[in-house]
N, CA, C and O atoms as a GROMACS GRO file, in nm:
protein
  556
    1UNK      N    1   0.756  -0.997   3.218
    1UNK     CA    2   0.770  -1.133   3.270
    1UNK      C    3   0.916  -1.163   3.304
    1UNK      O    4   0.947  -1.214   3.412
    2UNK      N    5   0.996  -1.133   3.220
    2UNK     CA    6   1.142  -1.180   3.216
    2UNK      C    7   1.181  -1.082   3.356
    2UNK      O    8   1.253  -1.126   3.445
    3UNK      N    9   1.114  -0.928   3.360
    3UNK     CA   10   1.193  -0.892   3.508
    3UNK      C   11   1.138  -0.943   3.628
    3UNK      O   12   1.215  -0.930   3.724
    4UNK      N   13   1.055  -0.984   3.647
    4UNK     CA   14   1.008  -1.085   3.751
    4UNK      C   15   1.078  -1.170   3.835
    4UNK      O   16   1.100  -1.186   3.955
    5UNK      N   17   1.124  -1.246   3.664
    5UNK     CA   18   1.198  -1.400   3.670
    5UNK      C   19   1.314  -1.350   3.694
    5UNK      O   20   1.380  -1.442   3.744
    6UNK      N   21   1.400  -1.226   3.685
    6UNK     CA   22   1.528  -1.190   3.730
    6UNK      C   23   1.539  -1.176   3.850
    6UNK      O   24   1.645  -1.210   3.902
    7UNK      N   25   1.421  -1.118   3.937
    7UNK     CA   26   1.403  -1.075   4.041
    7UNK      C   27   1.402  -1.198   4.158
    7UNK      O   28   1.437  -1.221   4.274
    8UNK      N   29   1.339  -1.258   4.045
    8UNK     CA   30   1.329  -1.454   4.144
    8UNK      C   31   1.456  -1.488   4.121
    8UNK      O   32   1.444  -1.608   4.143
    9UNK      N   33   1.532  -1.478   4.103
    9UNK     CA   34   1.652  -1.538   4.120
    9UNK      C   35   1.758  -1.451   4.163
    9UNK      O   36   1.867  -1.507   4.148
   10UNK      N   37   1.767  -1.340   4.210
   10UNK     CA   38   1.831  -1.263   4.297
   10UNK      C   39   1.871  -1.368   4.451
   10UNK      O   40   1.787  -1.440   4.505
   11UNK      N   41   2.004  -1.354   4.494
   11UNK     CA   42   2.006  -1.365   4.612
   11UNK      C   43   2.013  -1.269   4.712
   11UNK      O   44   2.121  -1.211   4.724
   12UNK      N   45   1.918  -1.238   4.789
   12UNK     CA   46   1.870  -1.090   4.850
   12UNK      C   47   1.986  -1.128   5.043
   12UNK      O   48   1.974  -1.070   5.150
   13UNK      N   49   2.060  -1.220   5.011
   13UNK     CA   50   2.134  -1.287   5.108
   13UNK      C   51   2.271  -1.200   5.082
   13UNK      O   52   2.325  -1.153   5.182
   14UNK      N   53   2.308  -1.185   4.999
   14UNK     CA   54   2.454  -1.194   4.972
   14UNK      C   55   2.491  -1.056   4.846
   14UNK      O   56   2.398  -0.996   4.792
   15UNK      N   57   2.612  -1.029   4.821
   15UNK     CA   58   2.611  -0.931   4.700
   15UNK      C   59   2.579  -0.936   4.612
   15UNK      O   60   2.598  -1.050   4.568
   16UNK      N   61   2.515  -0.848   4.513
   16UNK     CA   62   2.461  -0.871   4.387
   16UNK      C   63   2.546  -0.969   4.266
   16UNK      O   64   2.667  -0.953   4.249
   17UNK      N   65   2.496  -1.033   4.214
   17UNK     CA   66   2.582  -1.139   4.102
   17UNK      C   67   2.456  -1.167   4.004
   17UNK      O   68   2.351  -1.218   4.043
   18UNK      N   69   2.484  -1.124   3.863
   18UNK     CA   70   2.358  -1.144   3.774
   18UNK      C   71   2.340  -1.272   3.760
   18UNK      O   72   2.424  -1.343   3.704
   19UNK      N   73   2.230  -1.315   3.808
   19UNK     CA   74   2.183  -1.467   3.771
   19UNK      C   75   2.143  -1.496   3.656
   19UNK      O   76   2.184  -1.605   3.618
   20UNK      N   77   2.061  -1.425   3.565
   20UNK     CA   78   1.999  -1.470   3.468
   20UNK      C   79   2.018  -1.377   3.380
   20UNK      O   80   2.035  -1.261   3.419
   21UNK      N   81   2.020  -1.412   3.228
   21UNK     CA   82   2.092  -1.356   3.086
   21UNK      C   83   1.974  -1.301   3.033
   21UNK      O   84   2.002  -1.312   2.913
   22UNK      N   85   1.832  -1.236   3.036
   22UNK     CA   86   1.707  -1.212   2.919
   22UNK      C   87   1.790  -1.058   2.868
   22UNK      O   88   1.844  -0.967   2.931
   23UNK      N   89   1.763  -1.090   2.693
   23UNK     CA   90   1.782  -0.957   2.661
   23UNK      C   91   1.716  -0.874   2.665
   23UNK      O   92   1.766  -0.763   2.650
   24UNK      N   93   1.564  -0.885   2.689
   24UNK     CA   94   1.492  -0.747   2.731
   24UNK      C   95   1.534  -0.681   2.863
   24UNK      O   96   1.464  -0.580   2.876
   25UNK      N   97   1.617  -0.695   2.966
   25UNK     CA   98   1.607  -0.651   3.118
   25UNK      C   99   1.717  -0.590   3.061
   25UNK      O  100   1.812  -0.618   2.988
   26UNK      N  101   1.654  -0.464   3.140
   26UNK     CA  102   1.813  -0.355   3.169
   26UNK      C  103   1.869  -0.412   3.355
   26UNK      O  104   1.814  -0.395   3.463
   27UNK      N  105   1.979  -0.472   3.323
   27UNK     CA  106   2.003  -0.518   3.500
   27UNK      C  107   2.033  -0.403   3.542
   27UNK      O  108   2.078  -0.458   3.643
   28UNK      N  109   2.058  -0.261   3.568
   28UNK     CA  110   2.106  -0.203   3.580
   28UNK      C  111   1.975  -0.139   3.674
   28UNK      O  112   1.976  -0.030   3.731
   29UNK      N  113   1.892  -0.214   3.675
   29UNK     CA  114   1.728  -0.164   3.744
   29UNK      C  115   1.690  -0.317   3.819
   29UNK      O  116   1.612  -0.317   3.914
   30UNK      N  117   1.751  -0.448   3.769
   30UNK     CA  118   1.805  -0.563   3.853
   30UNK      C  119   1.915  -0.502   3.984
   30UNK      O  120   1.906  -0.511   4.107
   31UNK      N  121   1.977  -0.463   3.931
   31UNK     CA  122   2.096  -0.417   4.000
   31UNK      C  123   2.066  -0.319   4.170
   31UNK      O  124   2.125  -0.315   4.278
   32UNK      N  125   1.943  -0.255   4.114
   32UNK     CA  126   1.916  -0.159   4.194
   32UNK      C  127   1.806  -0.204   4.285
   32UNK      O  128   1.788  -0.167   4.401
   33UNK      N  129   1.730  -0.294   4.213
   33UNK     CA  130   1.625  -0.393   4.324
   33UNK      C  131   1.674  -0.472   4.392
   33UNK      O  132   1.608  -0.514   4.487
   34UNK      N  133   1.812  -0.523   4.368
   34UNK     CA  134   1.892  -0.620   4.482
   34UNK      C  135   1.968  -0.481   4.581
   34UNK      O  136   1.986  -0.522   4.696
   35UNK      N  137   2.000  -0.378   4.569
   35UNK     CA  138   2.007  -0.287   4.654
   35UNK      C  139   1.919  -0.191   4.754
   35UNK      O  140   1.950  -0.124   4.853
   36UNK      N  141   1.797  -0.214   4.686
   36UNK     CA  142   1.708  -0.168   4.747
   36UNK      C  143   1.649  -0.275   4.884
   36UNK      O  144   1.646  -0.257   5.006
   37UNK      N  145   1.595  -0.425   4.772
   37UNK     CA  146   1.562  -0.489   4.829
   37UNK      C  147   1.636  -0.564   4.969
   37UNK      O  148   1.580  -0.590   5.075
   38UNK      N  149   1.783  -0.589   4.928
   38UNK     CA  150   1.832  -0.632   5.087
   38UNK      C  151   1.826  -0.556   5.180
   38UNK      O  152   1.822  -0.622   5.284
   39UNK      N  153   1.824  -0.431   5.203
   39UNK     CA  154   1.816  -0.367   5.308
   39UNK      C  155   1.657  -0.423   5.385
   39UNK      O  156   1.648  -0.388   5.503
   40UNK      N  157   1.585  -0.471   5.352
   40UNK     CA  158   1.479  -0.542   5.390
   40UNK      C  159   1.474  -0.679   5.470
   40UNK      O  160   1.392  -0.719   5.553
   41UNK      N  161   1.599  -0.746   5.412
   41UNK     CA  162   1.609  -0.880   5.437
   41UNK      C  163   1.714  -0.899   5.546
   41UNK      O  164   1.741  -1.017   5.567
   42UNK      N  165   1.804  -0.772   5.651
   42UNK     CA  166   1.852  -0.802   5.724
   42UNK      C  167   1.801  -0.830   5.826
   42UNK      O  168   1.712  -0.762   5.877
   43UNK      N  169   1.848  -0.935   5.873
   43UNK     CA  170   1.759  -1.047   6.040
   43UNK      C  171   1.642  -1.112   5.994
   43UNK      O  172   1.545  -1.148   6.062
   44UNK      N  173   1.661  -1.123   5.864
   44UNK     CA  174   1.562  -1.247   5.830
   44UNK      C  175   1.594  -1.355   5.845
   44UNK      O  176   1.712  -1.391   5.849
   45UNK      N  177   1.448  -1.464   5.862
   45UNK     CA  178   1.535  -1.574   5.867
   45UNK      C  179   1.503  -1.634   5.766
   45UNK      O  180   1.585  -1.723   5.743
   46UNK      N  181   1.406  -1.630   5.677
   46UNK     CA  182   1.329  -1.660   5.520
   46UNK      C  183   1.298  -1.606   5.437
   46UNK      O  184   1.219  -1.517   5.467
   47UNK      N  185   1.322  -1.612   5.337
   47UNK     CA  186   1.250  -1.563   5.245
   47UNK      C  187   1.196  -1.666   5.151
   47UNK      O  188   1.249  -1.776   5.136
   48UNK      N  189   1.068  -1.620   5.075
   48UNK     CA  190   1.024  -1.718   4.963
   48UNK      C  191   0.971  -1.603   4.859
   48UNK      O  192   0.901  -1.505   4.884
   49UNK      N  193   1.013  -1.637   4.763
   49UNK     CA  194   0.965  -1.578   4.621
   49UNK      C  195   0.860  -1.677   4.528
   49UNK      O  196   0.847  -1.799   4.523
   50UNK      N  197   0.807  -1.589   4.473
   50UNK     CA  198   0.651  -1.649   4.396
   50UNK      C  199   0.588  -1.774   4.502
   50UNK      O  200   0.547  -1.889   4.488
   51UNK      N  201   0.607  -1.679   4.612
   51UNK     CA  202   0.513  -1.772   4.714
   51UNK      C  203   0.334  -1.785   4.682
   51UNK      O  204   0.262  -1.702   4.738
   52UNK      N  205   0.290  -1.857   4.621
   52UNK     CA  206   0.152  -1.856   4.575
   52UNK      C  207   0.060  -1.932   4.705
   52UNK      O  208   0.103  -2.012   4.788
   53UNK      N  209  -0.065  -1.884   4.693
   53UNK     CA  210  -0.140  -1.907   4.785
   53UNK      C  211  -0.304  -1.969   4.740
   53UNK      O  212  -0.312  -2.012   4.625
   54UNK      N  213  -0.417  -1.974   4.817
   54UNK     CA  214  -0.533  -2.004   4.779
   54UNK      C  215  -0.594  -2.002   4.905
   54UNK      O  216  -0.544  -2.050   5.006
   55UNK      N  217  -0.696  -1.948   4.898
   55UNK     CA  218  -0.778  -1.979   5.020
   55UNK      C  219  -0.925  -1.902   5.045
   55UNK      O  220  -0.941  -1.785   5.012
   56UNK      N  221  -1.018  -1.972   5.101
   56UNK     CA  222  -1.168  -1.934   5.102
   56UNK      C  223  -1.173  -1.780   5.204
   56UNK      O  224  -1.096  -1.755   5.296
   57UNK      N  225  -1.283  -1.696   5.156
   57UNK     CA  226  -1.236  -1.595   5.227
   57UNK      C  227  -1.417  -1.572   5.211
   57UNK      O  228  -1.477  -1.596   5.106
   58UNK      N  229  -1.487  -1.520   5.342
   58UNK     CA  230  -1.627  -1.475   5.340
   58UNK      C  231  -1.628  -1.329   5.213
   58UNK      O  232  -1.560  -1.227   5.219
   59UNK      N  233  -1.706  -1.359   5.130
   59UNK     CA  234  -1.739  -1.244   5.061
   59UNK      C  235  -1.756  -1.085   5.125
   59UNK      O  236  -1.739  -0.976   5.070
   60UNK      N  237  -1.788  -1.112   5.234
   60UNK     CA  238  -1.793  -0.949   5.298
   60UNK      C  239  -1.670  -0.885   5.375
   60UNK      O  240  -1.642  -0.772   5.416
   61UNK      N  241  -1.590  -1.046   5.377
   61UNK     CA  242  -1.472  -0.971   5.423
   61UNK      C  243  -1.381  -0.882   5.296
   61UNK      O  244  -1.285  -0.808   5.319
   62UNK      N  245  -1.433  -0.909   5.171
   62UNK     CA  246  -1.379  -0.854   5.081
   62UNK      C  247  -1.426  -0.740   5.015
   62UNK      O  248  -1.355  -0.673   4.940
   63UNK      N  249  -1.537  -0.716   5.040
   63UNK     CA  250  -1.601  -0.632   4.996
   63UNK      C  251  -1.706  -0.584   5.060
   63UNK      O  252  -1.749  -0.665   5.141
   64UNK      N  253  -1.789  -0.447   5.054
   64UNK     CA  254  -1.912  -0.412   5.172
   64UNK      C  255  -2.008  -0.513   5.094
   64UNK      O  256  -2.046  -0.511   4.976
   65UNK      N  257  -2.029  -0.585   5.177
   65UNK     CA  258  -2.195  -0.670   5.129
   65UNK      C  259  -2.254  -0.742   5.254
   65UNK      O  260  -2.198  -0.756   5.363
   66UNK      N  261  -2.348  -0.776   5.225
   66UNK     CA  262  -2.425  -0.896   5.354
   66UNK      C  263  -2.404  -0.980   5.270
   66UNK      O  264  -2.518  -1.011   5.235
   67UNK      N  265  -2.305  -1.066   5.188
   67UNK     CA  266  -2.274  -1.135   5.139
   67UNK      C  267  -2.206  -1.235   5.226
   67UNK      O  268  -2.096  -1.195   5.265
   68UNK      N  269  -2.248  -1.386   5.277
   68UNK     CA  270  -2.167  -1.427   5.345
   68UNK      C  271  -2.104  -1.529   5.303
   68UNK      O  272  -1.996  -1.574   5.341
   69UNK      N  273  -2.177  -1.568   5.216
   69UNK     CA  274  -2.068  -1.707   5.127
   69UNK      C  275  -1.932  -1.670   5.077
   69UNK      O  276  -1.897  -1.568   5.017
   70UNK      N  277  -1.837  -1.810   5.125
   70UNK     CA  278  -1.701  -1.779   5.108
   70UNK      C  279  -1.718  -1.792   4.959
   70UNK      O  280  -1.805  -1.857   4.901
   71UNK      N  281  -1.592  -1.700   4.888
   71UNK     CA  282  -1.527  -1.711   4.740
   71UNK      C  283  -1.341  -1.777   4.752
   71UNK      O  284  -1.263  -1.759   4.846
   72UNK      N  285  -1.326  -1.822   4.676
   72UNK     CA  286  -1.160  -1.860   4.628
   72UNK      C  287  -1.124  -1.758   4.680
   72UNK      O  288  -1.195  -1.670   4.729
   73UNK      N  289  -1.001  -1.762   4.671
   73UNK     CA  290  -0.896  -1.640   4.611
   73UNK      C  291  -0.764  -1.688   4.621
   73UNK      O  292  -0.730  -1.745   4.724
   74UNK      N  293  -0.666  -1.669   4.507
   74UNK     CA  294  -0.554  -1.715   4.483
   74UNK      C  295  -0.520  -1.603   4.429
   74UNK      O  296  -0.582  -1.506   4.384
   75UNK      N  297  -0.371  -1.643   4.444
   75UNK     CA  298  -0.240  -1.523   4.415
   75UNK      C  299  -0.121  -1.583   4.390
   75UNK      O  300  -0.095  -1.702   4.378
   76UNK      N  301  -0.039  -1.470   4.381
   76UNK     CA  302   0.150  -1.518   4.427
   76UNK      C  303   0.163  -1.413   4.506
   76UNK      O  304   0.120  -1.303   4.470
   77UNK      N  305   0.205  -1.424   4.587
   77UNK     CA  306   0.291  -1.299   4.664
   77UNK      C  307   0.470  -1.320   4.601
   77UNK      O  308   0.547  -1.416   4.611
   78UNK      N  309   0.486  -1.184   4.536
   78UNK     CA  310   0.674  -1.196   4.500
   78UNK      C  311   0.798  -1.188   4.594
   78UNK      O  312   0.918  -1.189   4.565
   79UNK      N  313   0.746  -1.180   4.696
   79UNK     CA  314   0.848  -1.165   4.779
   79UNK      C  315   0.777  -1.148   4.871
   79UNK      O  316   0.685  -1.067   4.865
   80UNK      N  317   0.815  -1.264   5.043
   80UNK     CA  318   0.800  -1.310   5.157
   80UNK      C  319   0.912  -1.308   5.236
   80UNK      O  320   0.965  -1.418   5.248
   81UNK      N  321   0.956  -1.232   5.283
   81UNK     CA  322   1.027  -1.185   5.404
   81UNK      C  323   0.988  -1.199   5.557
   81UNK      O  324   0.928  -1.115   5.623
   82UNK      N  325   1.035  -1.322   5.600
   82UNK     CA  326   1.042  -1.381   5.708
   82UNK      C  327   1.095  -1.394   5.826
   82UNK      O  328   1.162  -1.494   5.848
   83UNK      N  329   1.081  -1.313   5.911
   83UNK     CA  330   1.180  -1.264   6.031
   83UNK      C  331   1.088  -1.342   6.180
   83UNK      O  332   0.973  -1.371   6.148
   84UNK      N  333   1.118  -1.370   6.303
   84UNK     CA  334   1.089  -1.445   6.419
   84UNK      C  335   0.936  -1.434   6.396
   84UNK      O  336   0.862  -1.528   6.368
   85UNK      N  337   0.902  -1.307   6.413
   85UNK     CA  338   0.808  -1.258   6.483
   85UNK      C  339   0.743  -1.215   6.364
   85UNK      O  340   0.628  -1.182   6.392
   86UNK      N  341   0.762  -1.205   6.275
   86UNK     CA  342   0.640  -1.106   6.147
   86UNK      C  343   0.718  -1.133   6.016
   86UNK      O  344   0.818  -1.201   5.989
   87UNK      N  345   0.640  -1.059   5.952
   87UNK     CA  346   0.682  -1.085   5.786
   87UNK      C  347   0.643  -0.945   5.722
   87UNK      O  348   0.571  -0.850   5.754
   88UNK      N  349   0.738  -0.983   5.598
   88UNK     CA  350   0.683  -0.825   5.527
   88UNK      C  351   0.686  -0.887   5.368
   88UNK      O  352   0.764  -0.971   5.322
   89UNK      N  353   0.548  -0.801   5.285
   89UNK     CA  354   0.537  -0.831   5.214
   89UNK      C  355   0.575  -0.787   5.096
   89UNK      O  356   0.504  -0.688   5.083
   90UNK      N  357   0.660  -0.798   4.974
   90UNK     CA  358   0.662  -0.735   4.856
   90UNK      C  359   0.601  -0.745   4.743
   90UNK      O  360   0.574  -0.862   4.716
   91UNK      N  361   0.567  -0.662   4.658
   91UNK     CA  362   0.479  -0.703   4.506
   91UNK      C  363   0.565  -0.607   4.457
   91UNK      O  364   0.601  -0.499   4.505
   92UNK      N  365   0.606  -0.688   4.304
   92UNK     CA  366   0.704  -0.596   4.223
   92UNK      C  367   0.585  -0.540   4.110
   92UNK      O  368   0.518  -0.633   4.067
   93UNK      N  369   0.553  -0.428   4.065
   93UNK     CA  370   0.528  -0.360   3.970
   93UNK      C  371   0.617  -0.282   3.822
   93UNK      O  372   0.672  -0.175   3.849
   94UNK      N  373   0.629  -0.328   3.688
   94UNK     CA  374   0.687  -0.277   3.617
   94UNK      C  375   0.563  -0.193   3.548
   94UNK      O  376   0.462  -0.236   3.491
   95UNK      N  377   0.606  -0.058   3.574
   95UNK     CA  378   0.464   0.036   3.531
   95UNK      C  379   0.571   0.192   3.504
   95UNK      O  380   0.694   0.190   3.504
   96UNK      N  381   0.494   0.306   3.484
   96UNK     CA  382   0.558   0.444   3.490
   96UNK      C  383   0.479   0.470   3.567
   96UNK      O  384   0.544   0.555   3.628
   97UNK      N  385   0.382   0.466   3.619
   97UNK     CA  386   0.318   0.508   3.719
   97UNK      C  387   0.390   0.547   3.777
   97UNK      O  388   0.503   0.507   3.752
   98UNK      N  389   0.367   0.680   3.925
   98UNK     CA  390   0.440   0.665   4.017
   98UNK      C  391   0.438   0.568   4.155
   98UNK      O  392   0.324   0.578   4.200
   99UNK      N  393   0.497   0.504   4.216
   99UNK     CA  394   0.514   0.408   4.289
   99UNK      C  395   0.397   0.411   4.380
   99UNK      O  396   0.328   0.315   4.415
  100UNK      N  397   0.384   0.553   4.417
  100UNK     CA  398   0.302   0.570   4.541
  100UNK      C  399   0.107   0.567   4.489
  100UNK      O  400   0.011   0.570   4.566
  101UNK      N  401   0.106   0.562   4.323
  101UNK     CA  402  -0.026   0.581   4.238
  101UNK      C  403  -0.026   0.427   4.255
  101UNK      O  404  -0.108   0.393   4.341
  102UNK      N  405   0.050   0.309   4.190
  102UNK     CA  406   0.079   0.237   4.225
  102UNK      C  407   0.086   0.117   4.344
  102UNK      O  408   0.106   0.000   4.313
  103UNK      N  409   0.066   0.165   4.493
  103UNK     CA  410   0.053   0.155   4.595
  103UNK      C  411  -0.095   0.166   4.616
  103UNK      O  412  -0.142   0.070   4.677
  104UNK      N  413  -0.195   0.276   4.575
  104UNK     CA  414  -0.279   0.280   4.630
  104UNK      C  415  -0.368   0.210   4.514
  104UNK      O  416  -0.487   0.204   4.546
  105UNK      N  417  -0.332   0.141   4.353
  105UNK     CA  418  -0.395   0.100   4.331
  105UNK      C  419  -0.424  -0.043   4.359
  105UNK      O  420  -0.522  -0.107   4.321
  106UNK      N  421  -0.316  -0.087   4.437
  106UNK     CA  422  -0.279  -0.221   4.449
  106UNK      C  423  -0.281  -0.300   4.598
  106UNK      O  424  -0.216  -0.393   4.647
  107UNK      N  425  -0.425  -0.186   4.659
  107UNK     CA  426  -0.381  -0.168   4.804
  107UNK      C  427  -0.454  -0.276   4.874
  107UNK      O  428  -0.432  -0.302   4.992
  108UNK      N  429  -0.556  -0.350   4.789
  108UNK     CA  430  -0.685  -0.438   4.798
  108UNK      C  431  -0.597  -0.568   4.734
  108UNK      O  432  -0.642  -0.676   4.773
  109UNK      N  433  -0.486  -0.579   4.647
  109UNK     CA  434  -0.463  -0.709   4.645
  109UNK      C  435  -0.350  -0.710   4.702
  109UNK      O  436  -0.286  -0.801   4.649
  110UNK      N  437  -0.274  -0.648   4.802
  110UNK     CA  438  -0.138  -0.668   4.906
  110UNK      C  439  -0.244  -0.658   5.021
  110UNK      O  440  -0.172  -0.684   5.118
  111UNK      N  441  -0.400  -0.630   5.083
  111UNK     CA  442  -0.428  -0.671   5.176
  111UNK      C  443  -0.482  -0.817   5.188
  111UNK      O  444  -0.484  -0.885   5.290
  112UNK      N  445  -0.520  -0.849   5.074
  112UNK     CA  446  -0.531  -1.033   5.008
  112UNK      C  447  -0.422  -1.076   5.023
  112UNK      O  448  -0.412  -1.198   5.034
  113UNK      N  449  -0.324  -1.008   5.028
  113UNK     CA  450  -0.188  -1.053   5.058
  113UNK      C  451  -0.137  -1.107   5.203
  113UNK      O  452  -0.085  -1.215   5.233
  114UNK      N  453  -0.163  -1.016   5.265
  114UNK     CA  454  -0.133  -0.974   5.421
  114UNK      C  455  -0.255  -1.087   5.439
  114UNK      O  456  -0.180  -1.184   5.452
  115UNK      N  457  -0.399  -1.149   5.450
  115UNK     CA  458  -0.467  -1.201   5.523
  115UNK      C  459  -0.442  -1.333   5.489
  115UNK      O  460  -0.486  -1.430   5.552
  116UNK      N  461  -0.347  -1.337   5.356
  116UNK     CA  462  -0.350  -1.510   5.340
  116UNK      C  463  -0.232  -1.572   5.397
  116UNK      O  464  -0.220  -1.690   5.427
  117UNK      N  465  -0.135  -1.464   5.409
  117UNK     CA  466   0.032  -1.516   5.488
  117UNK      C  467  -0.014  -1.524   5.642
  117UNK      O  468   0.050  -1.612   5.700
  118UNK      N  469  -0.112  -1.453   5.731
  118UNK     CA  470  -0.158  -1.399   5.810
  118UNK      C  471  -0.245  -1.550   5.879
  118UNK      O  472  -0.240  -1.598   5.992
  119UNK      N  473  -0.319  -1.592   5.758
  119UNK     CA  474  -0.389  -1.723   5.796
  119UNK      C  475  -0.323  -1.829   5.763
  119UNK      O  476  -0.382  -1.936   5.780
  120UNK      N  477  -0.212  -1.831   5.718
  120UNK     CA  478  -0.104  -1.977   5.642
  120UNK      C  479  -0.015  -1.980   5.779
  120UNK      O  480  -0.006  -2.076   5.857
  121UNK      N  481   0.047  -1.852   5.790
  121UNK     CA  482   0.151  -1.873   5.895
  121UNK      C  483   0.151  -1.820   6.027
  121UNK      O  484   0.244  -1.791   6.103
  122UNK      N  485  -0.019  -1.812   6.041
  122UNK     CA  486  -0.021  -1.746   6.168
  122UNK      C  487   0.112  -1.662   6.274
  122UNK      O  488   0.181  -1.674   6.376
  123UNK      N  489   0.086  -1.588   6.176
  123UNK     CA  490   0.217  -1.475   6.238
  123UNK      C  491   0.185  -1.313   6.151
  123UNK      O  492   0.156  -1.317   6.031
  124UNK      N  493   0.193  -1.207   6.208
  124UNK     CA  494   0.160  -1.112   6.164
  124UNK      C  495   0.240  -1.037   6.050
  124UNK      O  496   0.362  -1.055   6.056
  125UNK      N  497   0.191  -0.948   5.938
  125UNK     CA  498   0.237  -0.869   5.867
  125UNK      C  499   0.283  -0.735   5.927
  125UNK      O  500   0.222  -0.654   5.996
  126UNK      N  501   0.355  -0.736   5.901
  126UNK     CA  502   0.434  -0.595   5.961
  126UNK      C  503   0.461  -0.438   5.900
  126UNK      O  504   0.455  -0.323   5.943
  127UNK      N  505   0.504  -0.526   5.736
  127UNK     CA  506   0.476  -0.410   5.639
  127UNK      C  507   0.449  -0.446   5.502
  127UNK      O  508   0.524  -0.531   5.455
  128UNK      N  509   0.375  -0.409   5.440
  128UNK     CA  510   0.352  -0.452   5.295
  128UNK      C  511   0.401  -0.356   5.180
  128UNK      O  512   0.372  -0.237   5.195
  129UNK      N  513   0.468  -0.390   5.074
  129UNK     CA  514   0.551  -0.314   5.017
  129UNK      C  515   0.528  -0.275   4.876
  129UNK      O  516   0.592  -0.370   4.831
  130UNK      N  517   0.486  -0.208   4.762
  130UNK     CA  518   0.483  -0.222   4.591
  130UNK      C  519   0.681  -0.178   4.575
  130UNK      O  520   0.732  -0.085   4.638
  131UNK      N  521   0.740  -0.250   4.502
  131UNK     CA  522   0.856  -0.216   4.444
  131UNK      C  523   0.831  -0.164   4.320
  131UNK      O  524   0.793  -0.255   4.246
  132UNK      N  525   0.837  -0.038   4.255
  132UNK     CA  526   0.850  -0.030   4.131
  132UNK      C  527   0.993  -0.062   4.054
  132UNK      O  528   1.094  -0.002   4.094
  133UNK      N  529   1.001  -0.144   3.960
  133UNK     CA  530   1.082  -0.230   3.936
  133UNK      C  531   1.151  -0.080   3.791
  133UNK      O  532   1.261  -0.076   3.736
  134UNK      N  533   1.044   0.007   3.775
  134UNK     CA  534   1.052   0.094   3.691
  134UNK      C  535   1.184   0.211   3.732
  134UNK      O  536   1.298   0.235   3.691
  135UNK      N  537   1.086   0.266   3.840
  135UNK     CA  538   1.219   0.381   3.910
  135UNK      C  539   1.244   0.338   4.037
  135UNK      O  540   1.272   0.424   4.121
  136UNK      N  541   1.242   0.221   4.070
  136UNK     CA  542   1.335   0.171   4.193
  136UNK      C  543   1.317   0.219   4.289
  136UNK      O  544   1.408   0.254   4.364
  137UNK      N  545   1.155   0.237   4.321
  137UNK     CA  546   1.068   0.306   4.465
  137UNK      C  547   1.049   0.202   4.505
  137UNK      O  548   1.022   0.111   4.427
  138UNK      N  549   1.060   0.179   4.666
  138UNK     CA  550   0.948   0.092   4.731
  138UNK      C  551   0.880   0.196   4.800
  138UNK      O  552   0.930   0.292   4.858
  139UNK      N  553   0.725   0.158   4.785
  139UNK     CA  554   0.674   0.255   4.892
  139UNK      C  555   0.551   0.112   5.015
  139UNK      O  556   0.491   0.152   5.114
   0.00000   0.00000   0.00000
């Protein structure tokens, strides 16, 4: 939880400067997600963190069914990267997994991702991202 909340308070604008004091975080893996992560954020013009969402979605678009009644679905997306024309999405993971095991388990709730920024801000996803917050992969 606490690396999350470090991560939300990063300025992905400017050089790294530790924002927040938790003694469980090694910043030193803070340190390396604000290095990783700005290279993402050049020619942006937004970003939003713990951007949370909600929205009705037909059951079959979520799953194979002749199911047509809409269900909820709510989230946060951790990072919204906002450029003219598209957006890219991030989800931070603290796991040992490897990033890319990681990626494909998480590949059904970053496309819940992609269809709700997709229908909020009518503007397209471009790339969707897992950060492992662990060994400092994005894949």
């Amino acid at each position: 939880v606490h690396y999350h909340k470090a991560l939300e308070k990063l300025d992905l604008f400017s050089n790294y400067v530790q924002s927040t004091h938790f003694e469980d975080v090694d910043y030193e893996k803070i340190k390396l997600a604000h290095k990783v992560l700005t290279k993402l954020t050049v020619g942006a013009k937004d970003i939003k963190k713990e951007a949370d969402f909600m929205m009705y979605v037909p059951y079959n678009e979520l799953t194979k069914s002749n199911i047509h009644d809409r269900v909820l679905v709510q989230g946060v997306v951790d990072l919204l990267i906002e450029y003219e024309d598209k957006f890219i999405i991030v989800d931070y993971k603290f796991s040992h997994l490897p990033a890319q095991v990681l990626k494909q388990r998480y590949n059904e709730q970053l496309n819940l991702y992609k269809l709700a920024v997709e229908k909020a801000y009518n503007k397209k996803v471009e790339h969707m991202y897992i950060y492992s917050i662990n060994s400092g992969e994005l894949v």
